[in-house]
Coordinates of C-alpha atoms and ligand atoms in Angstrom, one line a residue:
X612 CA 135.6 113.1 50.7
X613 CA 138.3 114.1 53.1
X614 CA 141.5 112.7 51.7
X615 CA 144.9 112.8 53.3
X616 CA 147.8 112.4 50.8
X617 CA 151.0 111.2 52.5
X618 CA 154.2 112.1 50.6
X619 CA 152.3 115.0 49.0
X620 CA 155.5 116.9 48.2
X621 CA 156.8 114.1 45.9
X622 CA 156.8 113.3 42.2
X623 CA 153.4 111.6 42.3
X624 CA 151.9 112.8 45.6
X625 CA 151.8 116.4 44.6
X626 CA 150.0 116.0 41.3
X627 CA 147.6 113.5 43.0
X628 CA 146.8 116.0 45.7
X629 CA 146.0 118.6 43.0
X630 CA 143.9 116.2 41.1
X631 CA 141.8 115.1 44.1
X632 CA 141.4 118.8 45.1
X633 CA 140.3 119.7 41.6
X634 CA 137.7 116.8 41.7
X635 CA 136.1 118.5 44.7
X636 CA 137.6 116.5 47.6
X637 CA 138.8 118.1 50.8
X638 CA 142.6 117.4 50.6
X639 CA 145.5 117.6 53.1
X640 CA 149.1 116.7 52.3
X641 CA 151.9 115.5 54.6
X642 CA 155.6 115.2 54.0
X643 CA 158.9 115.4 55.9
X644 CA 160.8 116.6 52.7
X645 CA 163.3 113.7 52.9
X646 CA 163.1 113.4 49.1
X647 CA 164.6 116.9 48.8
X648 CA 167.3 115.7 51.3
X649 CA 168.3 112.8 49.1
X650 CA 169.0 115.3 46.4
X651 CA 171.4 117.1 48.7
X652 CA 173.0 113.8 49.7
X653 CA 173.5 112.7 46.1
X654 CA 174.3 116.1 44.7
X655 CA 171.4 115.8 42.2
X656 CA 168.4 117.9 41.5
X657 CA 165.0 117.7 39.7
X658 CA 165.4 118.6 36.0
X659 CA 162.3 120.8 36.3
X660 CA 162.6 123.4 39.1
X661 CA 160.1 122.9 41.9
X662 CA 158.7 125.3 44.4
X663 CA 158.5 124.8 48.2
X664 CA 155.4 122.9 49.3
X665 CA 154.1 126.1 50.9
X666 CA 154.4 128.1 47.6
X667 CA 152.8 125.2 45.7
X668 CA 149.8 125.2 48.0
X669 CA 149.3 129.0 48.1
X670 CA 149.6 129.1 44.2
X671 CA 146.9 126.5 44.0
X672 CA 144.7 128.5 46.4
X673 CA 145.3 131.7 44.4
X674 CA 144.4 130.0 41.1
X675 CA 141.4 128.0 42.2
X676 CA 140.3 129.2 45.6
X677 CA 140.8 125.6 46.9
X678 CA 142.8 125.0 50.0
X679 CA 145.1 122.2 50.8
X680 CA 146.2 121.8 54.4
X681 CA 149.8 120.9 55.1
X682 CA 151.2 118.6 57.8
X683 CA 155.0 118.6 58.1
X684 CA 156.4 115.5 59.8
X685 CA 157.8 112.0 59.6
X686 CA 155.5 108.9 59.5
X687 CA 158.0 106.9 61.5
X688 CA 157.3 109.2 64.4
X689 CA 154.1 107.7 65.8
X690 CA 153.0 110.8 67.7
X691 CA 153.1 112.9 64.5
X692 CA 151.1 110.2 62.6
X693 CA 148.5 109.8 65.3
X694 CA 148.0 113.6 65.8
X695 CA 147.6 114.1 62.1
X696 CA 145.0 111.4 61.6
X697 CA 143.1 112.7 64.7
X698 CA 143.3 116.3 63.5
X699 CA 142.3 115.9 59.8
X700 CA 139.8 113.0 60.3
X701 CA 140.2 111.6 56.8
X702 CA 137.9 109.1 55.1
X703 CA 140.8 107.9 52.9
X704 CA 144.5 108.1 53.4
X705 CA 146.7 107.8 50.2
X706 CA 150.1 106.7 51.2
X707 CA 153.0 107.6 48.9
X708 CA 155.5 108.5 51.7
X709 CA 158.3 106.0 51.3
X710 CA 161.9 105.9 50.0
X711 CA 161.2 104.7 46.5
X712 CA 164.4 104.2 44.5
X713 CA 165.7 100.6 44.1
X714 CA 169.3 101.8 43.4
X715 CA 169.2 104.0 46.6
X716 CA 168.3 101.0 48.7
X717 CA 171.2 99.0 47.2
X718 CA 173.9 101.6 47.8
X719 CA 175.1 99.9 51.0
X720 CA 173.8 98.4 54.3
X721 CA 173.0 101.8 55.7
X722 CA 170.7 102.8 52.8
X723 CA 169.1 99.3 52.8
X724 CA 168.3 99.6 56.5
X725 CA 167.1 103.1 56.2
X726 CA 164.8 102.2 53.3
X727 CA 163.2 99.3 55.1
X728 CA 162.9 101.1 58.5
X729 CA 161.4 104.2 56.9
X730 CA 159.0 102.3 54.7
X731 CA 157.9 99.4 57.0
X732 CA 157.8 101.4 60.2
X733 CA 156.0 104.4 58.6
X734 CA 153.3 102.1 57.3
X735 CA 153.0 100.1 60.5
X736 CA 152.5 103.4 62.5
X737 CA 149.8 104.3 60.0
X738 CA 148.0 101.0 60.3
X739 CA 148.0 101.3 64.1
X740 CA 146.8 104.9 63.9
X741 CA 143.9 104.0 61.7
X742 CA 143.0 100.9 63.8
X743 CA 143.0 102.9 67.0
X744 CA 141.5 106.2 65.9
X745 CA 139.1 105.3 63.1
X746 CA 139.1 101.8 61.5
X747 CA 136.5 103.0 58.9
X748 CA 139.4 104.9 57.2
X749 CA 140.3 103.4 53.8
X750 CA 144.0 103.1 53.3
X751 CA 145.1 103.4 49.7
X752 CA 148.7 102.4 49.6
X753 CA 151.3 102.6 46.8
X754 CA 152.9 99.2 46.3
X755 CA 154.8 98.2 43.2
X756 CA 154.7 95.7 40.3
X757 CA 158.3 94.8 41.2
X758 CA 156.9 93.0 44.3
X759 CA 156.1 90.1 42.0
X760 CA 159.4 90.0 40.2
X761 CA 159.2 88.1 36.9
X762 CA 157.6 84.7 37.5
X763 CA 157.2 82.2 34.8
X764 CA 153.4 82.2 35.2
X765 CA 150.7 84.9 34.8
X766 CA 150.7 87.7 37.4
X767 CA 147.3 88.0 39.1
X768 CA 146.0 90.9 41.0
X769 CA 147.6 90.2 44.4
X770 CA 145.9 86.9 45.1
X771 CA 146.4 83.4 43.6
X772 CA 144.1 80.3 43.7
X773 CA 146.4 77.4 44.6
X774 CA 145.6 73.7 44.2
X775 CA 147.9 71.5 46.1
X776 CA 147.5 67.7 46.8
X777 CA 143.9 67.9 45.9
X778 CA 143.0 70.9 48.1
X779 CA 142.6 74.6 47.1
X780 CA 143.1 77.9 48.8
X781 CA 143.2 81.6 47.9
X782 CA 146.7 82.8 48.9
X783 CA 148.7 86.0 48.6
X784 CA 150.5 85.9 45.2
X785 CA 154.1 84.7 45.8
X786 CA 156.6 87.5 45.7
X787 CA 160.2 87.5 44.4
X788 CA 161.3 91.2 44.2
X789 CA 164.6 92.6 42.9
X790 CA 165.9 95.1 45.5
X791 CA 165.7 95.9 49.2
X792 CA 163.4 98.7 48.2
X793 CA 161.0 96.4 46.4
X794 CA 161.2 94.0 49.4
X795 CA 160.1 96.8 51.7
X796 CA 156.9 96.9 49.7
X797 CA 156.4 93.2 50.1
X798 CA 156.8 93.6 53.8
X799 CA 154.2 96.4 53.8
X800 CA 151.8 94.3 51.8
X801 CA 152.0 91.5 54.3
X802 CA 151.5 93.9 57.2
X803 CA 148.5 95.4 55.5
X804 CA 146.9 92.1 54.7
X805 CA 147.4 91.1 58.4
X806 CA 145.8 94.3 59.6
X807 CA 142.7 93.8 57.4
X808 CA 142.4 90.2 58.4
X809 CA 142.9 90.7 62.2
X810 CA 141.5 94.2 62.8
X811 CA 139.0 94.4 60.0
X812 CA 140.7 97.4 58.4
X813 CA 140.0 98.3 54.7
X814 CA 142.9 98.7 52.4
X815 CA 143.8 98.9 48.7
X816 CA 147.3 98.0 47.7
X817 CA 148.2 99.5 44.3
X818 CA 151.0 97.6 42.6
X819 CA 152.1 100.3 40.3
X820 CA 154.4 99.9 37.4
X821 CA 157.2 102.3 36.3
X822 CA 155.7 105.8 35.9
X823 CA 156.6 108.1 33.0
X824 CA 155.6 111.7 32.2
X825 CA 155.8 114.9 34.2
X826 CA 152.6 116.9 33.5
X827 CA 149.0 116.5 34.5
X828 CA 146.0 118.7 33.7
X829 CA 146.5 120.5 37.0
X830 CA 150.3 120.9 37.2
X831 CA 150.4 122.6 33.7
X832 CA 148.2 125.5 35.0
X833 CA 151.2 127.3 36.4
X834 CA 155.0 126.7 36.5
X835 CA 154.9 127.0 40.2
X836 CA 152.7 123.8 40.3
X837 CA 155.2 121.7 38.5
X838 CA 156.2 118.3 39.9
X839 CA 159.7 117.0 40.0
X840 CA 161.4 115.2 37.0
X841 CA 164.2 112.9 38.0
X842 CA 166.7 111.8 35.4
X843 CA 169.7 110.7 37.4
X844 CA 170.7 107.0 37.7
X845 CA 169.4 106.6 41.2
X846 CA 166.0 108.2 41.1
X847 CA 165.3 108.7 37.4
X848 CA 162.9 106.1 36.0
X849 CA 163.7 104.5 32.7
X850 CA 161.5 106.3 30.2
X851 CA 162.0 109.7 31.7
X852 CA 165.8 109.1 31.6
X853 CA 165.8 108.0 28.0
X854 CA 163.8 111.2 27.0
X855 CA 166.4 113.4 28.6
X856 CA 169.3 111.4 27.1
X857 CA 167.8 111.7 23.6
X858 CA 167.4 115.4 23.9
X859 CA 171.0 115.8 25.1
X860 CA 172.4 113.5 22.4
X861 CA 173.6 111.1 25.1
X862 CA 173.3 107.4 24.3
X863 CA 170.3 105.7 25.8
X864 CA 171.6 103.7 28.8
X865 CA 170.0 100.3 28.2
X866 CA 171.1 97.9 31.0
X867 CA 172.2 94.5 29.6
X868 CA 170.3 93.3 26.6
X869 CA 167.2 95.4 27.4
X870 CA 165.0 92.2 27.2
X871 CA 163.7 92.8 30.7
X872 CA 160.0 93.7 30.6
X873 CA 158.2 96.0 32.9
X874 CA 154.6 97.3 33.4
X875 CA 154.5 101.0 32.8
X876 CA 151.9 103.8 33.4
X877 CA 151.4 107.5 32.4
X878 CA 151.4 109.9 35.3
X879 CA 148.0 111.1 34.2
X880 CA 146.7 107.6 34.8
X881 CA 148.4 107.4 38.2
X882 CA 146.3 110.4 39.5
X883 CA 143.1 109.0 38.0
X884 CA 143.7 105.5 39.5
X885 CA 144.1 107.0 43.0
X886 CA 140.9 109.0 42.5
X887 CA 139.1 105.8 41.4
X888 CA 140.5 103.8 44.4
X889 CA 139.4 106.5 46.9
X890 CA 135.9 106.9 45.5
X891 CA 135.3 103.1 45.4
X892 CA 136.6 102.0 48.8
X893 CA 137.5 98.4 49.8
X894 CA 135.1 96.7 52.2
X895 CA 135.8 96.5 55.9
X896 CA 138.2 93.5 56.4
X897 CA 139.1 93.5 52.7
X898 CA 142.8 93.6 51.5
X899 CA 142.2 94.6 47.9
X900 CA 145.0 94.6 45.3
X901 CA 145.1 96.3 41.9
X902 CA 147.9 96.1 39.4
X903 CA 148.3 99.7 38.5
X904 CA 149.9 99.6 35.1
X905 CA 148.5 100.0 31.6
X906 CA 150.9 98.2 29.3
X907 CA 154.1 96.0 29.3
X908 CA 157.2 97.0 27.3
X909 CA 160.8 95.7 27.4
X910 CA 163.5 98.2 28.1
X911 CA 164.7 97.7 24.5
X912 CA 161.2 98.5 23.2
X913 CA 161.1 101.7 25.4
X914 CA 164.4 102.8 24.0
X915 CA 163.2 102.1 20.4
X916 CA 160.0 104.0 21.0
X917 CA 161.9 107.0 22.3
X918 CA 164.4 106.8 19.4
X919 CA 161.6 106.6 16.9
X920 CA 159.7 109.6 18.3
X921 CA 162.8 111.9 18.6
X922 CA 163.4 114.1 15.5
X923 CA 167.2 113.9 15.8
X924 CA 169.7 111.1 15.9
X925 CA 169.6 108.7 18.9
X926 CA 172.1 106.0 19.8
X927 CA 171.7 103.2 22.2
X928 CA 174.4 102.0 24.5
X929 CA 174.0 98.5 26.1
X930 CA 175.8 98.8 29.4
X931 CA 176.8 95.9 31.6
X932 CA 173.7 95.5 33.7
X933 CA 174.4 97.0 37.2
X934 CA 171.4 95.2 38.6
X935 CA 170.8 91.5 39.1
X936 CA 167.6 90.8 37.1
X937 CA 166.4 88.4 34.3
X938 CA 166.9 89.9 30.9
X939 CA 164.8 87.3 29.1
X940 CA 161.6 86.1 30.7
X941 CA 157.9 85.5 30.5
X942 CA 155.7 88.5 31.5
X943 CA 151.9 88.6 31.5
X944 CA 150.0 90.6 34.0
X945 CA 146.3 90.8 34.8
X946 CA 145.4 94.5 35.3
X947 CA 141.6 94.7 34.8
X948 CA 140.5 95.9 38.3
X949 CA 141.1 99.6 37.8
X950 CA 139.7 99.5 34.2
X951 CA 136.5 97.9 35.7
X952 CA 136.3 101.0 38.0
X953 CA 136.5 103.3 35.0
X954 CA 140.1 103.9 34.1
X955 CA 140.6 104.7 30.4
X956 CA 144.3 104.3 30.0
X957 CA 146.6 106.7 28.1
X958 CA 148.9 104.3 26.2
X959 CA 152.4 105.4 25.4
X960 CA 152.2 107.6 22.3
X961 CA 154.4 109.9 20.3
X962 CA 152.3 112.9 21.5
X963 CA 153.2 112.2 25.1
X964 CA 156.9 111.6 24.3
X965 CA 157.0 114.8 22.2
X966 CA 155.7 116.9 25.1
X967 CA 158.3 115.3 27.4
X968 CA 161.0 116.2 24.9
X969 CA 159.8 119.8 25.1
X970 CA 160.0 119.7 28.9
X971 CA 163.6 118.2 28.7
X972 CA 164.7 120.7 26.1
X973 CA 163.4 123.7 28.1
X974 CA 165.5 122.7 31.1
X975 CA 168.4 121.0 29.4
X976 CA 170.9 123.5 30.8
X977 CA 170.2 122.1 34.2
X978 CA 171.3 118.6 33.4
X979 CA 174.3 117.1 35.1
X980 CA 175.8 114.5 32.7
X981 CA 177.7 112.9 35.5
X982 CA 174.3 111.8 36.9
X983 CA 173.6 109.6 33.9
X984 CA 176.0 106.7 34.5
X985 CA 174.7 104.0 37.0
X986 CA 177.2 103.8 39.9
X987 CA 175.2 101.5 42.3
X988 CA 175.9 97.9 41.6
X989 CA 173.7 95.1 42.9
X990 CA 176.7 92.8 43.2
X991 CA 178.7 95.3 45.3
X992 CA 178.3 93.4 48.5
X993 CA 179.7 90.3 47.0
X994 CA 182.8 92.0 45.6
X995 CA 184.4 92.3 49.0
X996 CA 183.6 96.0 49.1
X997 CA 183.4 97.2 52.8
X998 CA 179.8 97.9 53.7
Ligands
NAD794 P1 159.0 110.6 45.8 O1 160.2 110.2 46.5 O2 159.1 111.7 44.8 O3 157.8 111.0 46.8 C1 157.7 110.4 48.1 C2 157.5 111.5 49.1 O4 157.3 110.9 50.4 C3 158.7 112.5 49.2 O5 158.2 113.8 49.0 C4 159.3 112.2 50.6 O6 159.8 113.4 51.1 C5 158.1 111.7 51.3 N1 158.5 110.7 52.4 C6 159.3 109.7 52.4 N2 159.4 109.1 53.6 C7 158.6 109.8 54.4 C8 158.3 109.7 55.8 N3 158.9 108.8 56.6 N4 157.5 110.6 56.4 C9 156.9 111.6 55.6 N5 157.2 111.8 54.3 C10 158.0 110.9 53.7 O7 158.4 109.2 45.1 P2 157.3 109.1 44.0 O8 157.9 108.7 42.7 O9 156.3 110.2 44.1 O10 156.6 107.7 44.5 C11 155.5 107.8 45.4 C12 155.1 106.4 45.8 O11 154.7 105.6 44.7 C13 156.2 105.6 46.5 O12 155.7 104.8 47.5 C14 156.7 104.6 45.4 O13 157.2 103.5 45.9 C15 155.4 104.4 44.6 N6 155.7 104.1 43.2 C16 156.4 105.0 42.4 C17 156.7 104.7 41.0 C18 157.4 105.7 40.1 O14 157.8 105.3 39.0 N7 157.8 106.9 40.6 C19 156.2 103.5 40.5 C20 155.5 102.6 41.3 C21 155.3 102.9 42.6
USQ795 N1 166.9 100.5 33.2 C1 167.7 100.6 32.1 N2 168.4 101.8 31.9 C2 168.3 102.9 32.8 C3 167.4 102.8 33.9 C4 166.7 101.6 34.1 O1 167.9 99.7 31.4 O2 168.9 103.9 32.5 C5 166.1 99.3 33.5 C6 166.4 98.6 34.8 O3 167.4 97.8 34.8 C7 165.0 98.0 35.1 C8 164.0 98.8 34.3 O4 164.7 99.6 33.4 O5 165.0 96.7 34.5 C9 163.2 99.7 35.2 O6 164.1 100.5 36.0 P1 163.6 101.9 36.7 O7 164.8 102.5 37.4 O8 162.9 102.7 35.7 O9 162.5 101.4 37.7 P2 162.6 100.6 39.1 O10 164.0 100.5 39.6 O11 161.9 99.3 38.9 O12 161.8 101.5 40.0 C10 160.7 102.4 39.6 C11 160.4 103.4 40.7 C12 159.9 102.6 41.9 C13 158.7 101.7 41.4 C14 159.1 100.8 40.3 C15 157.9 100.2 39.7 O13 161.6 104.1 41.1 O14 159.5 103.5 42.9 O15 158.3 100.9 42.5 O16 159.6 101.7 39.2 S1 158.2 98.5 39.2 O17 159.4 98.5 38.3 O18 157.0 98.0 38.5 O19 158.4 97.8 40.4

């Protein structure tokens, strides 16, 4: 298949592009490198050094003989998006290209507006480009489990059968997300469902859980193929942060009681899920939703798992929670759709964590300890701080 990976320079987009290429698909990637720009803005860097996209692609070609075409541009610029879709003529477009950190979106008004404009406008341009150029194209879009929030009922895969006053209907599952970033994904989901219903597009919305891990079968072939590893309090995800903290002898930064539970997924399963979604497209007019996570763990359980696996001493520090989120709640998620397509999940194991400890140890001299403490507070706007 011809598959275009948007956000192909990012943490997940790059390993996914490699995996799809390795599977024999004809792959192109697109990016505007804004993720590297956020590092400059925040004074952070990936723990693992990463090469330029051009070096990554040429390394892949040298090693495997496979080519990956590169498009450099911004999805919010419609001309770029249209020209790229016309030029590459994809059968599937995998869309990772959004601002993806909840804390970044909560810094202040400017960052919230940027996040929602970047994410919602980029996706809207893409929906129009697909509808006008080739409505057969299957859009595979990264959403997030956080769109649902933590409702007191089971979380279904995107849709809910509702009975009200003796009548029933199949409705989009109600959403109650926890940041302006997560809200941008809800807005995208609604726009996509509308485009499927009105124009007959085909789309798969992948409500992915928190990703952990840094290596895939393809990225380990050469250091120059490595993907980024974020550990700072803005872009680092919880398990990856705890691994780096354990290695440095820094207390694990559990926010609040740590009772908050999240769906999580190994990066090796992320790339496989995308492959499965592309190779088994949604029908024309179908807005298909999968919950892309493999297990649920509380933050306290994640901390305990990391502490148990680490050979040295690990301490846990329960910080005042900088976020506004429930710390004790019901959490039960249906996530059978991708398994039915053939996913065999890698569950969190000591082996994986040990290999992550090795990655963190190898690059521990690159860690900036100032990046560990959370500085973005969800309540900031209410404290009278000028925004
Ligand atoms: P990332 O920031 O590392 O990668 C996103 C890439 O998209 C970056 O390279 C960035 O430069 C690019 N990009 C952003 N806006 C763009 C635009 N307007 N035009 C062109 N390129 C643009 O993020 P990631 O961790 O790889 O996440 C990828 C996707 O998966 C995101 O949509 C995110 O919401 C979703 N997701 C991530 C996780 C996770 O734990 N990392 C979990 C669930 C869902
Ligand atoms: N947390 C801690 N300590 C930390 C970091 C996080 O206790 O040092 C807690 C947070 O309070 C939160 C949970 O861990 O309850 C997850 O936080 P996170 O930063 O790992 O993940 P989150 O902000 O939800 O965002 C990440 C990705 C995002 C993706 C989302 C999937 O950055 O792109 O959409 O995971 S989900 O959470 O399922 O919505």
